[in-house]
Coordinates of C-alpha atoms and ligand atoms in Angstrom, one line a residue:
M19 CA -109.0 131.4 142.0
L20 CA -112.2 130.6 143.8
I21 CA -115.2 132.5 142.6
V22 CA -117.6 132.3 145.9
L23 CA -121.1 133.0 144.1
E24 CA -124.5 134.5 145.7
P25 CA -127.2 131.8 146.6
E26 CA -129.6 133.7 144.4
I27 CA -127.7 134.1 141.4
N28 CA -129.4 133.1 138.2
Q29 CA -128.3 130.8 135.4
E30 CA -128.0 133.8 133.0
Q31 CA -125.4 135.5 135.6
K32 CA -123.8 131.9 136.2
N33 CA -123.2 131.4 132.4
T34 CA -121.5 134.8 131.6
I35 CA -118.9 134.1 134.5
L36 CA -118.6 130.5 132.8
N37 CA -118.4 132.0 129.4
I38 CA -115.2 134.4 130.2
L39 CA -113.6 131.2 132.1
R40 CA -114.3 129.5 129.2
D41 CA -112.5 132.0 126.6
G42 CA -109.9 132.4 128.9
R43 CA -109.0 128.8 128.7
C44 CA -109.4 128.3 132.2
I45 CA -110.1 124.8 134.0
F46 CA -113.2 125.2 136.1
R47 CA -115.0 123.2 138.1
E48 CA -118.6 124.3 140.3
I49 CA -118.5 123.2 144.0
T50 CA -121.1 123.2 146.6
S51 CA -120.0 123.4 149.8
T52 CA -121.8 124.2 153.4
G53 CA -124.5 125.6 151.3
Q54 CA -122.1 127.8 149.1
T55 CA -121.8 127.4 145.7
I56 CA -118.1 128.2 144.5
I57 CA -116.1 127.9 140.8
G58 CA -112.8 126.9 141.5
A59 CA -110.6 128.1 138.2
T60 CA -106.9 127.6 137.1
G61 CA -105.3 129.3 134.5
D62 CA -104.8 133.0 133.6
A63 CA -108.5 134.3 132.7
G64 CA -107.0 137.3 131.4
H65 CA -108.8 139.6 134.1
S66 CA -108.2 140.7 137.6
P67 CA -110.0 139.3 140.8
E68 CA -111.5 142.5 141.2
F69 CA -113.1 142.3 137.6
F70 CA -114.6 138.9 138.5
E71 CA -115.9 140.3 142.0
N72 CA -117.7 143.0 140.3
L73 CA -119.9 140.8 138.4
P74 CA -123.4 140.3 139.4
G75 CA -123.8 137.4 141.2
V76 CA -120.5 137.2 142.7
V77 CA -119.9 137.3 146.7
K78 CA -116.1 137.4 146.5
V79 CA -112.8 136.1 144.7
I80 CA -110.2 134.1 146.8
P81 CA -107.2 134.1 144.9
V82 CA -105.5 130.7 145.5
K83 CA -101.5 131.0 145.7
T84 CA -100.8 127.1 145.7
A85 CA -99.8 125.3 142.6
F86 CA -102.6 123.3 143.7
K87 CA -106.2 124.5 143.6
L88 CA -108.9 121.7 143.2
V89 CA -107.3 119.8 145.9
S90 CA -106.8 122.6 148.2
R91 CA -108.4 123.1 151.4
Q92 CA -109.2 127.0 150.4
L93 CA -111.3 125.7 147.6
H94 CA -113.1 122.9 149.5
P95 CA -112.9 123.7 153.1
E96 CA -114.8 120.4 154.3
D97 CA -113.3 117.1 154.4
T98 CA -113.9 115.1 151.1
R99 CA -115.6 111.7 151.8
V100 CA -114.8 109.2 149.1
R101 CA -117.6 106.7 148.8
I102 CA -116.6 103.1 147.9
G103 CA -120.1 100.9 147.9
D104 CA -121.1 100.8 151.9
V105 CA -117.4 102.1 152.5
E106 CA -116.5 106.0 153.3
V107 CA -113.0 106.9 153.4
G108 CA -112.6 110.3 155.1
G109 CA -115.4 110.4 157.8
E110 CA -115.2 109.7 161.5
R111 CA -114.9 105.7 161.0
I112 CA -111.5 104.4 160.3
V113 CA -111.2 102.7 157.3
V114 CA -108.5 99.3 156.9
I115 CA -107.7 98.0 153.7
A116 CA -106.1 94.8 154.1
G117 CA -105.0 91.8 152.0
P118 CA -101.8 90.3 150.1
C119 CA -99.5 92.2 148.0
A120 CA -100.4 90.3 145.2
V121 CA -103.2 88.0 144.4
E122 CA -101.4 84.6 144.1
S123 CA -104.4 82.1 143.8
R124 CA -108.2 82.0 144.3
Q125 CA -107.5 80.0 147.7
Q126 CA -105.1 82.3 149.0
A127 CA -107.0 85.6 148.0
L128 CA -110.5 84.1 149.5
A129 CA -108.7 82.8 152.8
I130 CA -107.1 86.0 153.5
A131 CA -110.1 87.9 152.5
R132 CA -112.5 86.0 155.0
E133 CA -109.6 86.5 157.6
V134 CA -109.4 90.5 157.4
R135 CA -112.8 90.8 157.0
N136 CA -113.6 89.0 160.3
S137 CA -111.1 91.4 162.1
G138 CA -112.7 94.5 160.8
A139 CA -111.0 95.1 157.3
V140 CA -113.7 96.9 154.9
L141 CA -111.7 96.9 151.8
F142 CA -109.6 93.8 150.1
R143 CA -106.6 94.6 148.9
G144 CA -104.2 92.4 145.9
G145 CA -102.2 93.2 142.9
A146 CA -102.9 91.7 140.0
F147 CA -99.9 93.7 137.8
K148 CA -96.9 94.0 140.2
P149 CA -94.6 96.8 139.1
R150 CA -91.6 94.9 140.4
T151 CA -87.9 96.1 140.6
S152 CA -86.9 92.7 139.1
P153 CA -88.1 91.5 135.5
Y154 CA -87.5 88.0 137.1
A155 CA -89.7 88.8 139.8
F156 CA -93.5 87.2 140.2
Q157 CA -95.1 89.9 137.8
G158 CA -98.8 89.2 139.1
L159 CA -101.7 87.1 137.8
G160 CA -103.0 89.8 135.4
E161 CA -106.9 89.3 134.3
D162 CA -106.8 86.0 136.2
G163 CA -106.1 88.2 139.2
L164 CA -108.7 90.5 138.6
K165 CA -111.3 87.6 138.1
I166 CA -110.3 86.4 141.6
L167 CA -110.8 90.0 143.4
A168 CA -114.4 90.3 141.6
E169 CA -115.0 86.9 143.3
V170 CA -113.7 88.0 146.6
R171 CA -116.0 90.7 146.5
E172 CA -118.9 88.8 145.9
T173 CA -118.6 86.0 147.9
V174 CA -116.8 87.8 150.9
G175 CA -118.7 91.2 150.4
M176 CA -115.7 93.7 150.5
P177 CA -114.9 95.7 147.8
V178 CA -111.6 95.5 146.0
V179 CA -108.6 97.6 145.3
T180 CA -105.9 96.9 142.9
E181 CA -103.3 98.6 141.1
I182 CA -103.3 99.7 137.5
T183 CA -99.7 100.4 135.9
T184 CA -100.6 101.4 132.3
P185 CA -103.9 102.8 130.9
A186 CA -104.1 99.8 128.7
Q187 CA -105.3 97.9 131.4
A188 CA -108.2 100.7 132.0
D189 CA -111.1 98.1 130.7
L190 CA -110.0 95.4 132.8
I191 CA -110.1 97.8 136.0
M192 CA -113.6 99.1 135.1
K193 CA -114.6 95.5 134.5
Y194 CA -113.4 94.1 137.7
V195 CA -112.5 96.1 140.9
D196 CA -113.9 99.1 143.0
V197 CA -110.9 101.0 143.8
V198 CA -108.0 101.7 141.4
Q199 CA -104.5 102.1 142.9
I200 CA -101.6 104.3 141.5
G201 CA -98.3 102.9 142.9
A202 CA -95.5 105.1 144.3
R203 CA -93.4 104.3 141.2
N204 CA -96.4 106.0 138.9
M205 CA -97.2 108.8 140.8
Q206 CA -95.8 111.2 138.1
N207 CA -96.9 108.9 135.2
F208 CA -99.0 111.7 134.2
D209 CA -100.8 109.9 131.4
L210 CA -101.9 107.4 133.8
L211 CA -103.2 109.8 136.2
K212 CA -105.3 111.6 133.4
C213 CA -106.5 108.1 132.6
V214 CA -107.7 107.2 136.3
G215 CA -109.1 110.7 136.2
R216 CA -111.5 109.9 133.3
L217 CA -112.4 106.3 134.6
G218 CA -114.1 108.0 137.6
K219 CA -113.5 105.2 140.0
P220 CA -112.1 106.1 143.4
V221 CA -108.3 106.3 142.9
I222 CA -105.7 105.8 146.0
L223 CA -102.9 107.5 145.1
K224 CA -99.5 106.5 146.8
R225 CA -96.8 109.1 147.3
G226 CA -94.0 108.7 145.1
L227 CA -90.6 107.2 146.7
S228 CA -89.0 110.9 146.5
A229 CA -92.0 112.8 145.8
T230 CA -92.3 116.2 147.9
I231 CA -95.8 116.5 149.1
E232 CA -96.4 119.3 146.8
E233 CA -95.4 117.1 144.0
W234 CA -98.1 114.5 145.5
L235 CA -100.8 116.9 145.3
M236 CA -100.2 118.3 142.0
S237 CA -100.7 114.4 141.1
A238 CA -103.8 114.2 142.7
E239 CA -104.6 117.6 140.8
Y240 CA -104.3 115.8 137.7
I241 CA -106.7 113.5 138.4
L242 CA -109.0 115.8 139.8
S243 CA -108.8 118.3 136.9
E244 CA -110.0 115.3 134.7
G245 CA -113.3 115.3 136.7
N246 CA -112.4 112.7 139.3
G247 CA -112.7 114.2 142.9
N248 CA -112.5 110.6 144.3
V249 CA -108.8 110.5 145.4
I250 CA -107.5 109.0 148.4
L251 CA -104.1 110.0 149.2
C252 CA -101.5 107.1 150.8
E253 CA -98.3 108.0 152.7
R254 CA -96.2 105.0 152.3
G255 CA -92.8 106.0 153.1
I256 CA -89.9 108.0 151.0
R257 CA -86.7 107.3 150.4
T258 CA -84.0 108.7 153.0
F259 CA -80.6 108.0 154.0
E260 CA -81.9 105.5 156.3
P261 CA -81.4 102.2 155.8
Y262 CA -82.6 100.3 158.4
T263 CA -86.3 100.2 157.1
R264 CA -87.2 99.8 153.8
N265 CA -88.3 103.5 153.7
T266 CA -89.1 106.1 156.1
L267 CA -92.2 106.8 156.8
D268 CA -93.2 110.6 156.8
L269 CA -95.7 110.8 159.9
S270 CA -95.6 114.6 160.0
A271 CA -97.0 114.3 156.2
I272 CA -100.5 113.3 157.7
P273 CA -101.3 116.9 159.9
V274 CA -99.7 118.8 156.7
I275 CA -101.9 117.2 153.9
K276 CA -104.7 117.6 156.5
A277 CA -104.3 121.4 156.4
L278 CA -103.5 121.7 152.6
T279 CA -106.3 119.8 151.0
H280 CA -109.4 118.3 151.8
L281 CA -108.7 114.8 150.5
P282 CA -108.4 112.0 153.0
V283 CA -105.3 110.5 153.6
I284 CA -104.2 106.8 154.5
I285 CA -101.3 105.3 156.0
D286 CA -99.2 102.1 154.4
P287 CA -97.1 101.1 157.0
S288 CA -96.1 97.7 155.0
H289 CA -94.5 99.2 152.5
A290 CA -92.7 102.1 154.7
T291 CA -91.3 99.9 157.0
G292 CA -90.9 96.7 155.0
M293 CA -90.8 94.6 158.4
R294 CA -93.6 92.9 159.8
E295 CA -92.5 93.8 163.6
K296 CA -92.5 97.6 162.4
V297 CA -95.8 97.5 160.7
S298 CA -98.3 97.7 163.9
P299 CA -96.2 100.3 165.6
M300 CA -96.5 102.9 162.9
A301 CA -100.0 101.9 161.8
R302 CA -100.6 102.9 165.5
A303 CA -98.7 105.8 165.3
G304 CA -100.5 106.7 162.0
I305 CA -104.0 106.5 163.3
A306 CA -103.2 108.8 166.4
A307 CA -101.4 111.3 164.0
G308 CA -104.9 111.6 162.2
A309 CA -104.9 109.3 159.2
D310 CA -108.4 108.5 157.8
G311 CA -107.4 104.8 157.5
L312 CA -104.7 102.2 156.8
M313 CA -103.8 99.9 154.0
I314 CA -102.1 96.8 155.4
E315 CA -100.4 93.9 153.8
V316 CA -101.7 90.7 155.4
H317 CA -100.8 86.8 154.0
N318 CA -101.8 83.7 155.4
D319 CA -98.4 82.1 154.5
P320 CA -96.1 85.3 154.6
D321 CA -92.7 83.0 154.3
R322 CA -94.1 81.4 151.0
A323 CA -95.5 84.8 149.5
L324 CA -94.6 85.5 146.1
S325 CA -94.1 89.3 147.2
D326 CA -93.3 91.0 150.0
G327 CA -93.7 88.1 152.5
A328 CA -91.1 89.8 155.0
Q329 CA -93.4 92.9 155.7
S330 CA -96.8 90.8 155.6
L331 CA -98.6 90.3 158.9
Y332 CA -100.1 86.9 160.1
P333 CA -103.9 87.2 160.3
N334 CA -103.5 87.0 164.0
Q335 CA -101.1 89.7 164.4
F336 CA -103.6 92.0 162.0
F337 CA -106.4 91.1 164.6
Q338 CA -104.6 92.4 167.3
L339 CA -103.2 95.5 165.6
M340 CA -107.2 96.4 164.5
R341 CA -107.8 95.7 168.5
D342 CA -105.5 98.5 169.2
I343 CA -106.8 100.9 167.0
Y344 CA -110.2 99.9 168.0
V345 CA -108.8 101.5 171.3
I346 CA -106.9 104.3 169.9
A347 CA -109.6 105.9 167.7
P348 CA -111.8 107.5 170.5
V349 CA -108.7 109.5 171.6
V350 CA -108.6 111.4 168.3
G351 CA -112.6 111.3 167.9
K352 CA -112.9 108.3 165.4
Q353 CA -113.8 104.8 165.6
L354 CA -113.0 101.2 164.1
D355 CA -115.8 99.4 163.6
F356 CA -115.6 95.5 163.7
G357 CA -119.5 95.5 162.1
Y358 CA -118.8 98.4 159.5
L359 CA -119.9 96.3 156.5
D360 CA -123.0 94.5 158.6
K361 CA -123.9 97.9 159.8
T362 CA -124.3 99.6 156.4
R363 CA -126.2 96.5 155.3
T364 CA -128.5 97.2 158.2
A365 CA -129.4 100.6 157.3
R366 CA -129.7 99.4 153.8
A367 CA -132.1 96.7 154.5
V368 CA -134.2 99.5 156.5
K369 CA -134.4 101.5 153.7
K370 CA -135.6 98.5 151.6
T371 CA -138.2 97.6 153.8
T372 CA -139.6 100.9 154.9
G373 CA -138.7 102.8 151.4
K374 CA -137.7 105.6 153.8
E375 CA -134.4 106.9 154.8
P376 CA -133.3 105.3 158.3
K377 CA -133.6 107.7 161.2
A378 CA -131.7 107.1 164.6
A379 CA -133.2 108.8 167.5
C380 CA -130.8 110.8 169.9
L381 CA -130.6 113.2 173.0
G382 CA -130.0 116.5 172.1
E383 CA -129.4 119.0 169.3
M384 CA -127.0 118.7 166.4
G385 CA -123.7 118.7 167.7
S386 CA -124.7 117.0 170.9
N387 CA -122.5 113.8 171.9
S388 CA -125.2 111.6 171.2
H389 CA -125.6 113.0 167.8
R390 CA -122.1 112.3 167.3
A391 CA -122.1 108.8 168.2
C392 CA -125.2 108.4 165.8
I393 CA -122.9 109.8 163.1
Q394 CA -119.6 107.6 164.2
Y395 CA -121.9 104.4 164.5
F396 CA -124.0 104.6 161.3
G397 CA -121.5 107.5 159.1
S398 CA -123.9 108.8 156.9
D399 CA -126.5 106.4 156.1
V400 CA -128.8 107.3 159.1
T401 CA -130.1 110.9 159.7
P402 CA -130.0 111.9 163.5
L403 CA -133.4 112.7 164.8
S404 CA -133.2 115.1 168.0
M405 CA -135.0 114.2 171.2
R406 CA -135.5 115.9 174.2
S407 CA -135.1 113.1 176.8
F408 CA -134.5 109.6 176.8
R409 CA -137.8 108.6 177.2
E410 CA -138.8 110.2 174.1
I411 CA -136.1 108.1 172.1
F412 CA -137.7 105.0 173.5
D413 CA -141.3 106.3 172.1
S414 CA -140.0 107.5 169.0
V415 CA -138.2 103.8 168.4
N416 CA -141.7 102.2 169.6
S417 CA -144.0 104.3 167.4
G418 CA -141.7 103.7 164.5
A419 CA -141.0 107.3 163.9
A420 CA -137.2 106.0 164.6
D421 CA -136.0 103.0 163.0
F422 CA -132.8 103.2 165.9
G423 CA -132.1 105.0 169.0
I424 CA -128.8 106.0 170.6
I425 CA -128.6 105.9 174.2
P426 CA -125.7 106.7 176.7
L427 CA -125.4 103.6 179.2
E428 CA -122.4 104.5 181.2
N429 CA -119.5 107.2 181.6
S430 CA -116.5 106.2 182.8
L431 CA -116.2 109.1 185.3
A432 CA -119.8 109.5 186.3
G433 CA -121.1 105.8 186.2
S434 CA -124.4 104.6 184.5
I435 CA -127.2 106.2 183.5
H436 CA -129.6 104.4 185.3
E437 CA -133.0 106.0 183.5
N438 CA -131.6 104.0 180.3
Y439 CA -131.2 100.9 182.4
D440 CA -134.6 100.9 183.8
L441 CA -136.0 102.0 180.2
L442 CA -134.3 99.1 178.3
L443 CA -136.1 96.8 180.8
E444 CA -139.6 98.6 180.6
Y445 CA -139.6 98.5 176.4
D446 CA -139.3 95.6 174.3
F447 CA -136.2 96.2 172.5
R448 CA -133.1 94.9 171.4
I449 CA -129.6 96.2 171.8
I450 CA -128.0 96.0 168.4
G451 CA -124.6 97.6 168.8
E452 CA -122.7 99.6 171.0
I453 CA -120.0 102.6 170.5
T454 CA -117.8 104.5 172.9
L455 CA -116.8 108.2 172.4
R456 CA -114.2 109.8 174.0
I457 CA -116.0 113.0 175.6
K458 CA -114.0 116.4 175.7
H459 CA -115.4 119.8 176.5
D460 CA -114.4 123.1 175.4
L461 CA -115.7 126.6 176.5
L462 CA -117.4 128.0 173.7
C463 CA -118.2 131.5 172.9
L464 CA -119.7 134.0 170.4
P465 CA -116.9 135.0 167.9
G466 CA -114.7 137.5 169.4
T467 CA -115.6 137.2 172.8
K468 CA -113.0 137.8 175.7
I469 CA -112.9 135.5 178.5
E470 CA -113.3 138.7 180.9
E471 CA -116.8 139.3 179.1
I472 CA -118.2 135.9 180.0
R473 CA -120.5 136.4 183.1
R474 CA -123.0 133.1 182.7
V475 CA -122.1 129.6 181.3
H476 CA -124.7 127.0 180.0
S477 CA -124.6 123.5 179.8
H478 CA -125.5 120.4 181.4
P479 CA -125.4 119.4 185.1
Q480 CA -123.0 116.5 183.9
V481 CA -120.7 118.4 181.9
F482 CA -120.3 121.2 185.0
R483 CA -119.5 118.1 187.3
Q484 CA -116.8 116.8 184.4
C485 CA -115.0 120.2 184.5
R486 CA -115.2 121.2 187.8
Q487 CA -111.5 122.2 188.2
Y488 CA -111.9 124.2 185.6
L489 CA -115.1 126.2 186.8
D490 CA -113.6 126.4 190.3
R491 CA -111.0 129.2 188.5
H492 CA -113.8 131.0 187.5
P493 CA -116.2 131.3 190.8
D494 CA -117.6 134.8 189.6
W495 CA -119.4 132.8 186.6
D496 CA -123.0 132.1 187.0
L497 CA -124.0 128.2 185.8
V498 CA -127.3 127.8 183.3
F499 CA -128.6 124.2 183.4
V500 CA -130.0 123.1 180.3
T501 CA -131.0 119.9 178.9
D502 CA -128.0 119.0 176.6
S503 CA -125.0 121.0 175.7
A504 CA -125.4 121.4 172.2
Q505 CA -128.7 122.9 173.0
A506 CA -126.9 125.6 175.2
V507 CA -124.8 126.6 172.3
K508 CA -127.9 126.9 170.2
Q509 CA -129.5 129.1 172.4
I510 CA -126.4 131.2 172.9
R511 CA -126.0 131.8 169.2
E512 CA -129.6 132.8 169.0
A513 CA -129.4 135.3 171.7
G514 CA -126.1 136.9 170.6
D515 CA -124.9 138.1 174.1
K516 CA -121.3 138.0 174.6
A517 CA -121.9 137.7 178.4
D518 CA -122.9 133.9 177.6
A519 CA -120.6 130.8 177.2
A520 CA -121.3 127.2 176.8
L521 CA -119.5 124.2 177.8
A522 CA -119.8 121.7 174.7
G523 CA -117.9 119.8 172.1
K524 CA -116.2 121.2 169.2
D525 CA -118.7 120.0 166.8
A526 CA -121.4 122.3 168.3
A527 CA -118.9 125.1 167.8
E528 CA -118.5 124.2 164.0
I529 CA -122.2 123.8 163.3
Y530 CA -123.4 126.9 165.3
G531 CA -120.5 129.0 164.4
M532 CA -119.0 129.7 167.8
E533 CA -115.6 130.3 169.0
V534 CA -113.4 127.4 170.7
L535 CA -111.9 130.1 173.7
E536 CA -110.5 127.3 175.6
E537 CA -110.2 123.9 174.7
G538 CA -109.9 120.2 176.7
I539 CA -111.3 121.4 180.0
E540 CA -112.7 118.4 181.3
T541 CA -110.9 117.6 184.7
N542 CA -110.1 114.1 183.3
P543 CA -109.0 113.7 179.9
R544 CA -110.0 109.8 180.4
N545 CA -113.4 110.6 179.9
F546 CA -115.6 108.3 177.7
T547 CA -119.1 107.4 177.4
R548 CA -120.4 104.1 176.1
F549 CA -123.4 104.3 173.7
V550 CA -125.7 101.4 172.6
V551 CA -128.0 101.5 169.7
I552 CA -131.5 100.0 170.2
S553 CA -133.9 98.5 167.8
A554 CA -137.3 96.8 167.6
T555 CA -136.1 94.6 165.1
P556 CA -132.8 93.2 165.4
P557 CA -130.7 92.7 162.3
T558 CA -130.2 89.2 161.6
N559 CA -126.5 89.6 160.0
G560 CA -123.4 90.4 161.3
S561 CA -121.0 89.0 163.9
R562 CA -121.8 89.3 167.6
R563 CA -119.4 89.6 169.9
K564 CA -121.0 90.8 173.5
S565 CA -124.5 90.1 174.8
S566 CA -126.3 92.1 177.4
L567 CA -128.8 90.4 179.8
V568 CA -130.9 91.4 182.9
Y569 CA -132.4 88.9 185.4
S570 CA -133.5 88.8 189.0
T571 CA -133.0 85.8 191.3
G572 CA -134.7 84.3 194.3
N573 CA -134.1 86.1 197.8
Q574 CA -132.2 82.7 199.3
P575 CA -128.5 82.7 200.4
G576 CA -126.1 81.9 197.2
A577 CA -128.8 82.9 194.5
L578 CA -127.1 85.4 192.8
F579 CA -123.6 83.0 193.0
A580 CA -125.5 80.3 191.5
T581 CA -125.9 82.2 188.5
L582 CA -122.6 83.6 188.1
K583 CA -121.0 80.2 188.6
I584 CA -122.9 79.1 185.4
F585 CA -120.8 81.8 183.5
A586 CA -117.6 80.8 185.9
D587 CA -118.2 77.0 184.9
N588 CA -118.3 77.8 181.3
G589 CA -115.4 80.3 180.9
I590 CA -117.8 83.2 180.1
N591 CA -115.9 86.6 180.8
L592 CA -118.4 89.0 182.2
V593 CA -117.5 92.9 181.5
K594 CA -120.2 94.3 183.7
L595 CA -122.4 93.5 186.4
E596 CA -124.9 96.4 187.9
S597 CA -127.8 95.7 190.4
R598 CA -130.6 98.0 189.9
P599 CA -133.7 98.4 192.6
I600 CA -137.1 96.7 191.1
H601 CA -139.6 99.4 190.7
G602 CA -142.4 98.6 193.4
K603 CA -140.5 96.2 195.0
P604 CA -138.5 97.6 197.6
W605 CA -135.0 96.0 198.3
E606 CA -135.5 93.8 195.2
Y607 CA -133.1 94.1 193.0
M608 CA -132.6 93.5 189.0
F609 CA -129.1 92.4 187.9
Y610 CA -127.6 93.7 184.7
I611 CA -125.0 91.9 182.9
D612 CA -122.7 92.5 180.0
L613 CA -120.9 89.2 178.8
E614 CA -118.1 88.4 175.7
G615 CA -119.9 86.3 173.5
D616 CA -122.9 85.6 171.6
I617 CA -125.5 84.3 174.3
E618 CA -128.2 83.4 171.8
S619 CA -125.6 81.4 169.6
D620 CA -126.1 77.6 169.6
E621 CA -122.8 76.9 171.4
F622 CA -124.5 78.9 174.3
G623 CA -127.9 77.1 174.2
P624 CA -127.3 75.0 177.5
V625 CA -125.9 78.0 179.3
L626 CA -128.8 79.8 178.6
G627 CA -131.2 77.0 179.7
R628 CA -129.5 76.9 182.8
L629 CA -129.7 80.5 183.4
R630 CA -133.6 80.7 183.0
E631 CA -133.7 77.9 185.6
K632 CA -131.9 79.7 188.3
T633 CA -133.7 82.7 187.6
D634 CA -137.0 84.3 188.5
F635 CA -136.9 86.8 185.4
F636 CA -134.9 86.7 182.7
K637 CA -134.4 88.9 179.8
I638 CA -132.1 88.9 176.6
L639 CA -131.6 93.1 176.0
G640 CA -129.0 92.1 173.2
S641 CA -126.3 90.2 171.6
Y642 CA -124.1 92.6 169.3
Ligands
PEP20 C1 -98.4 97.6 146.8 O1 -99.2 98.2 147.3 O2 -98.2 96.4 146.8 C2 -97.1 98.5 146.5 C3 -96.5 97.9 145.0 O3 -96.9 99.6 147.0 P1 -96.0 100.7 146.6 O4 -96.4 101.3 145.1 O5 -96.3 101.8 147.7 O6 -94.8 100.1 146.4
MN21 MN1 -96.5 94.8 148.4

């Protein structure tokens, strides 16, 4: 039963409810979500739902039919985000956990950790207590293994995950690791579940070899009922009649889980398939199906691994998989971020120096694509600030009102956003990162509106252009231009006229309580926008894979070619070249270049020198 409380309920009224639940020996929990306070109670309180509904301070009572209560989405409609140091599981950034099956030695663990971190993994895994089918197989290094994991965290800078196999290991787990894993074989070890519930550390709960989804969720319920809400579910394959793979990865569990529970779910394709060459295809499928992350076994010498070598990826295979996930994630509205851990450190550094929560200026209201870009880039570490123009974004970074700015630079259908290229030249900021979003447009209306009632559609001109084919089917609609699509949604909500609709994204519908009447109405679904993040003070940490430059050359034959030859001679891959008119100098142009590599690294020193010689004006916009 879920008891939804009035916002103005007083403590005395609340205590009355809690005392009745306590007397009825119910297990209950108070949860605040989307501004509402809810008491979730399980057990027979000895009173009907109507009885509770009539108590002062209660809005309504929702009976939850499922056996699981605390994990149910009914209780907690919003996704739970499990925080592990700088990492957040369950948000819009894909979390990849990688490492060997077992910690075998200090050298092995450190070497693999460095490799997987460079490839974008954010958590390191490694078993120290291995539950093995055979008592004669390698059982793990025990506490020595945990000490190695702690060293990995300190030296490589990744939080670490390991499996607990008995409550007797609780103290050691508390001492050395960040996330505790319940293995498939222990999914219904109820004492162990209660133990990790009490530990309070984030838990990865693997699905049992032959557990139904409901049994799995009931195990999660054990952990939550002990007061630990930080549970991440992990689908790792179940036993079926199919012997070809070690287990059968139940991909359909992902959408089922997403509907039933608010807890995040990740996929372990290593144990699911048991075969190296099957791991990457299933990992890609898992992300496409909506998983929040992956757990992948990686080994630097899998042929000599002490456990699960056959299913462990080589580090370079892991890197290739991560590149694929990087491409797939935006299609399902998420991101794989190679600089995830460095980024949170950047945000934290800002907080440390300014003493304030870091802020990023972006165009439009909450729910705009720029806001989405901000949230997907920084997670919840940075607060988005709504701006009305691109220049306002640059000005607020300039004045220090914002620590970062998020600006769109190009759209895959409409091309470059020239205003921002010009502003990058005018202001002296650095590009510190980039993010690509898939842009989907929906037709949003007030709840209960029928399509025949719509007379006017509000949005940004760019959005109308991207939805041309759909709009052509509704020639009687008037198009109303606004500065950003989320602004349109907000205005319509406030005006409350069913004749008004907006073209905007799903996020805006959720934020402003609007209904999606038609989904995905953009003409071409391959619609991506690349945003960059600007800052007045570039971070010093982090790896840089790309650089952006702007320069002009003299007006003589072969001047541009001479600069391009420098890139060609040095094997530097250009990924973008764009020319823009120089203001006040008709028919003279600036060349904007994006290239692969860190142009400011020592390795590129001579290249930089030669470029400066061959150009009249030269500016590095950033390496990121
Ligand atoms: C593991 O993660 O190494 C492991 C033993 O997994 P599972 O419990 O899924 O078999
Ligand atoms: Mn394993």
